[in-house]
Each structure stands twice: as structure tokens, then as C-alpha cells.
One Martini backbone bead per residue (centre of mass of N, CA, C, O) as a GRO file, in nm:
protein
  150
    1UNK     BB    1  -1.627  -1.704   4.577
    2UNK     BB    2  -1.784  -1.982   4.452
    3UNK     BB    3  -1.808  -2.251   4.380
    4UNK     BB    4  -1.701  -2.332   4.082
    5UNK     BB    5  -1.457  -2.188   4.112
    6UNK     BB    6  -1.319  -2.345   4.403
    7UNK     BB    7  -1.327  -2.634   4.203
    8UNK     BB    8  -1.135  -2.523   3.987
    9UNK     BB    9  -0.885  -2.424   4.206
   10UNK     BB   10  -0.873  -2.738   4.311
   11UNK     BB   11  -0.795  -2.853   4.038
   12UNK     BB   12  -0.560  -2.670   3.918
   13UNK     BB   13  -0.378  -2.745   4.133
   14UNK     BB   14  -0.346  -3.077   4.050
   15UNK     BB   15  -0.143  -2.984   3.797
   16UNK     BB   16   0.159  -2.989   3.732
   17UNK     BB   17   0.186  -2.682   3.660
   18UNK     BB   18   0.015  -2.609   3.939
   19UNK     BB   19   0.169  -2.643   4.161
   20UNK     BB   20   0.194  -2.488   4.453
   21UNK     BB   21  -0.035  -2.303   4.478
   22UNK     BB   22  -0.200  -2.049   4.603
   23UNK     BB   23  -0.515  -1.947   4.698
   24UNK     BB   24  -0.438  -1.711   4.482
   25UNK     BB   25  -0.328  -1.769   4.244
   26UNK     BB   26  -0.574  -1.971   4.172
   27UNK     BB   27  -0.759  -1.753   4.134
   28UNK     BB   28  -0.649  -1.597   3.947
   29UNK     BB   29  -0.636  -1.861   3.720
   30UNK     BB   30  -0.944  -1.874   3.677
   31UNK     BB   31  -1.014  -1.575   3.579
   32UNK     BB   32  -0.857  -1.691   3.280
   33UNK     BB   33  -1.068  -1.898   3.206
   34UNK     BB   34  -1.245  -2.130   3.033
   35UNK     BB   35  -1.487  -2.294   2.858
   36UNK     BB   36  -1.491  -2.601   2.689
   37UNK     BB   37  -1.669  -2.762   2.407
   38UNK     BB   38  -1.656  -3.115   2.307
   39UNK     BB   39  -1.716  -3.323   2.057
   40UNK     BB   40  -1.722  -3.602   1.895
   41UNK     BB   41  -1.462  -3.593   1.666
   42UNK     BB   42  -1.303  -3.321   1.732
   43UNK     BB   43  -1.071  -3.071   1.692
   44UNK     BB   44  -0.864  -2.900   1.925
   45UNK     BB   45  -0.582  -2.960   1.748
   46UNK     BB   46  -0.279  -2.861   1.536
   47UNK     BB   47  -0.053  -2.961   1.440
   48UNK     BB   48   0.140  -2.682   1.362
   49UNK     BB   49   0.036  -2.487   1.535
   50UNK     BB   50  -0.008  -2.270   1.750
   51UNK     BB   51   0.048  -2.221   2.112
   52UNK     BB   52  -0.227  -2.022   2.289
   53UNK     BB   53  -0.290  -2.246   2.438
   54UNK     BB   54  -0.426  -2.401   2.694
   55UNK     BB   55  -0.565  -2.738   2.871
   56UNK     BB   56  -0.827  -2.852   3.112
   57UNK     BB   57  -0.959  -3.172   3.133
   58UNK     BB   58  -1.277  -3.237   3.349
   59UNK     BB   59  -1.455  -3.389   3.100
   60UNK     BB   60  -1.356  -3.697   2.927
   61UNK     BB   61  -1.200  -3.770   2.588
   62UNK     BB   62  -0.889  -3.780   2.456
   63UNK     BB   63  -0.644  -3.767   2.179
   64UNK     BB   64  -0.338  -3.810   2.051
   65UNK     BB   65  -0.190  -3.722   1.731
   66UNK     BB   66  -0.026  -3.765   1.459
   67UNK     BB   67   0.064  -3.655   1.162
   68UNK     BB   68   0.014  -3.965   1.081
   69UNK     BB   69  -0.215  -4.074   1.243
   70UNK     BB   70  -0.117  -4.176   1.531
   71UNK     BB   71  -0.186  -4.293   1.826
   72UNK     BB   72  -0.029  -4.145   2.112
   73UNK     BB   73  -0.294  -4.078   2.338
   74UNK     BB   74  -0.440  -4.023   2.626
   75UNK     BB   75  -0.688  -3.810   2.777
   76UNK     BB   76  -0.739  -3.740   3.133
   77UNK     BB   77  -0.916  -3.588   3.369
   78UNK     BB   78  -0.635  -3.380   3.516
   79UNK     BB   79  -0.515  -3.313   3.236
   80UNK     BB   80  -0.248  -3.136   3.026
   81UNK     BB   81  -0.278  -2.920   2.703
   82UNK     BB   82  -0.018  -2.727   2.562
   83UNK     BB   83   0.179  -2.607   2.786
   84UNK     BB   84   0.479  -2.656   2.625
   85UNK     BB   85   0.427  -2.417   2.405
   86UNK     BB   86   0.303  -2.211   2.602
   87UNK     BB   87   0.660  -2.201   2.737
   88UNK     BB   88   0.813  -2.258   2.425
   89UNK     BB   89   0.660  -2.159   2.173
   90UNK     BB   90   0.555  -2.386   2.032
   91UNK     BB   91   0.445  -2.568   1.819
   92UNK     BB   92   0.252  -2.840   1.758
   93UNK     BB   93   0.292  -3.156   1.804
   94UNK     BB   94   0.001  -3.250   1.827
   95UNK     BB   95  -0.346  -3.389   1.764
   96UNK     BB   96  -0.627  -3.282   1.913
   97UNK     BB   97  -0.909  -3.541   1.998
   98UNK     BB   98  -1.251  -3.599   2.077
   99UNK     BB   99  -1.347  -3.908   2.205
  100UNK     BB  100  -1.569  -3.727   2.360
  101UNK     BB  101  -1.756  -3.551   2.544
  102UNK     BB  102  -1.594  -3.251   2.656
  103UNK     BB  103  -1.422  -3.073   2.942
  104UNK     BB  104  -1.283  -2.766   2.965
  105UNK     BB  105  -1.027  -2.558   3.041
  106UNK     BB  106  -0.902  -2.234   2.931
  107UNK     BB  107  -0.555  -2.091   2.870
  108UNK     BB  108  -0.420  -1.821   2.753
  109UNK     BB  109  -0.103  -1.668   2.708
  110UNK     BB  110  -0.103  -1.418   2.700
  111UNK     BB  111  -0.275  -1.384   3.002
  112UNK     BB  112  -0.049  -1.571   3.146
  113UNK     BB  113   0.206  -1.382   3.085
  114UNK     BB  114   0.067  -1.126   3.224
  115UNK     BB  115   0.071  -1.253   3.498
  116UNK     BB  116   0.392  -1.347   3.517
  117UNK     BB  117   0.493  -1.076   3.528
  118UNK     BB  118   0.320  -0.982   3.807
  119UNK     BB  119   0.435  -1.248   3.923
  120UNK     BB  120   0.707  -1.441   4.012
  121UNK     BB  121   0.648  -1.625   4.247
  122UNK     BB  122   0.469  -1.780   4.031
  123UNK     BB  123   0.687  -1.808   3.799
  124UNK     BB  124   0.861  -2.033   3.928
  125UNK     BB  125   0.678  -2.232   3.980
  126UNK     BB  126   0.585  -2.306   3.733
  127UNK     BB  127   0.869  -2.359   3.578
  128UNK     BB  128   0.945  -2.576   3.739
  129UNK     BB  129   0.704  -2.764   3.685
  130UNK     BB  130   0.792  -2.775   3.366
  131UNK     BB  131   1.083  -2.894   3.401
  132UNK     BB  132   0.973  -3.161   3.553
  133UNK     BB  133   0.782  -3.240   3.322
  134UNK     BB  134   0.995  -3.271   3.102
  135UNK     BB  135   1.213  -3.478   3.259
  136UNK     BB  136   1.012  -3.680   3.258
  137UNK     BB  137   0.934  -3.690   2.958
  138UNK     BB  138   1.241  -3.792   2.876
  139UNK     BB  139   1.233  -4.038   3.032
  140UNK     BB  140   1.025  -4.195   2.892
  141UNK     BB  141   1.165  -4.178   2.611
  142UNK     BB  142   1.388  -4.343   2.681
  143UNK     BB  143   1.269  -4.589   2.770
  144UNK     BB  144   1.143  -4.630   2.485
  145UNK     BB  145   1.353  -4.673   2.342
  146UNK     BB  146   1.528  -4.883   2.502
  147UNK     BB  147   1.319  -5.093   2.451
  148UNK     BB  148   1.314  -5.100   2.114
  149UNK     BB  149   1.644  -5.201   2.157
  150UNK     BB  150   1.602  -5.486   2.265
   0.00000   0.00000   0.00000
């Protein structure tokens, strides 16, 4: 493995959908990545396509859009876009635009499910992590809601 490889096996590890994993593990997922380019004011995702890959920021800033056109998030390099679509096969929730020139990791749904259908024990860590990453995401939206409500 190279330094670039070992630099992104490393970014990756922090990601919290892949938390947790061996570094041989993270080694199988650096070699599933694409490296992709986006340009400021770039659309990344679009609301309701299928959800084929999902992407790992590197540098740059993106931000969610909802379909009727609000600003809903920043997303900010070492945090993950796409990621619940392709575990949970849902459509885009939401348009994802760069907001300034941008790298990330691609990483294929096929391909990822093809790796963990070959390895459990990489699989439960995922999808664990995916379990906790929505219970959170569940969590700050009741809370957004509560405080709408006060």
C-alpha cells in the first residue's frame, strides 16, 4: 500500500459509517474508492435519483438542498454523503451542490455490497454503525421538532 492509499485508509477509518474496522479491512474499501472532482455550484446528487454510491468528503464544502430549495446542511470534509440511500436503497433525500471546488472518495453500492456480502464480520460493523448514525440523525430531529414546538 502507498502513502496515499494508507492516508485514505486512515480518513476512512474516521468516517462514522466505517468505524471500527481493521486496517485490512479499510484496505478492501480504499481499493472500492474513486477519487471524484467537483467545481463550485457543481450539482453532486440530485433529490429522488436512486441512491448508487455514496461519497466521503475530502476538501471542500458542499451543502444539502431540499427539493423545494432550502439550504439544509453543510457538509464539511471527514463527514459522509449518501451513505443511508445506499443501505437503505432509498431514493435521494435530498440535492447535494458544491459550494466550493471539492474532493471526495466514491464508493459504489454494488461494489460495496459485493464486499460485504464476502465478509460478515465487516458487514455487522457497518450496519451498525449505520443503526447508530440514524438513531442519532432520529434524535436531533425530534429535538428540532421539540423546540419548533415550544
Amino acid at each position: 500500500m502507498n502513502r496515499a492509499q494508507h492516508k485514505l485508509m486512515t480518513i476512512l477509518q474516521k468516517i462514522n459509517v466505517f468505524q471500527g474496522l481493521d486496517p485490512y479491512d479499510a484496505e478492501r474499501l480504499v481499493h472500492l474508492c474513486q477519487s471524484k472532482v467537483f467545481e463550485a455550484n457543481t450539482q453532486v446528487f440530485k433529490a429522488g435519483e436512486p441512491s448508487e454510491s455514496m461519497l466521503v468528503l475530502i476538501t471542500g464544502k458542499l451543502k444539502a438542498v431540499s427539493r423545494e430549495g432550502k439550504d439544509l446542511a453543510e457538509i464539511t470534509p471527514g463527514n459522509s454523503i449518501g451513505e443511508m440511500g445506499v443501505f437503505t436503497n432509498h431514493r435521494r433525500s435530498a440535492t447535494i451542490v458544491a459550494v466550493e471546488k471539492s474532493l471526495a472518495l466514491s464508493v459504489e453500492k454494488s461494489l460495496l455490497d459485493a464486499l460485504l456480502k464476502q465478509d460478515e464480520g465487516m458487514r455487522a460493523v457497518i450496519l451498525q454503525n449505520v443503526v447508530d448514525l440514524l438513531a442519532d440523525r432520529l434524535a436531533d430531529a425530534n429535538q428540532q421538532i421539540s423546540e419548533l414546538q415550544s
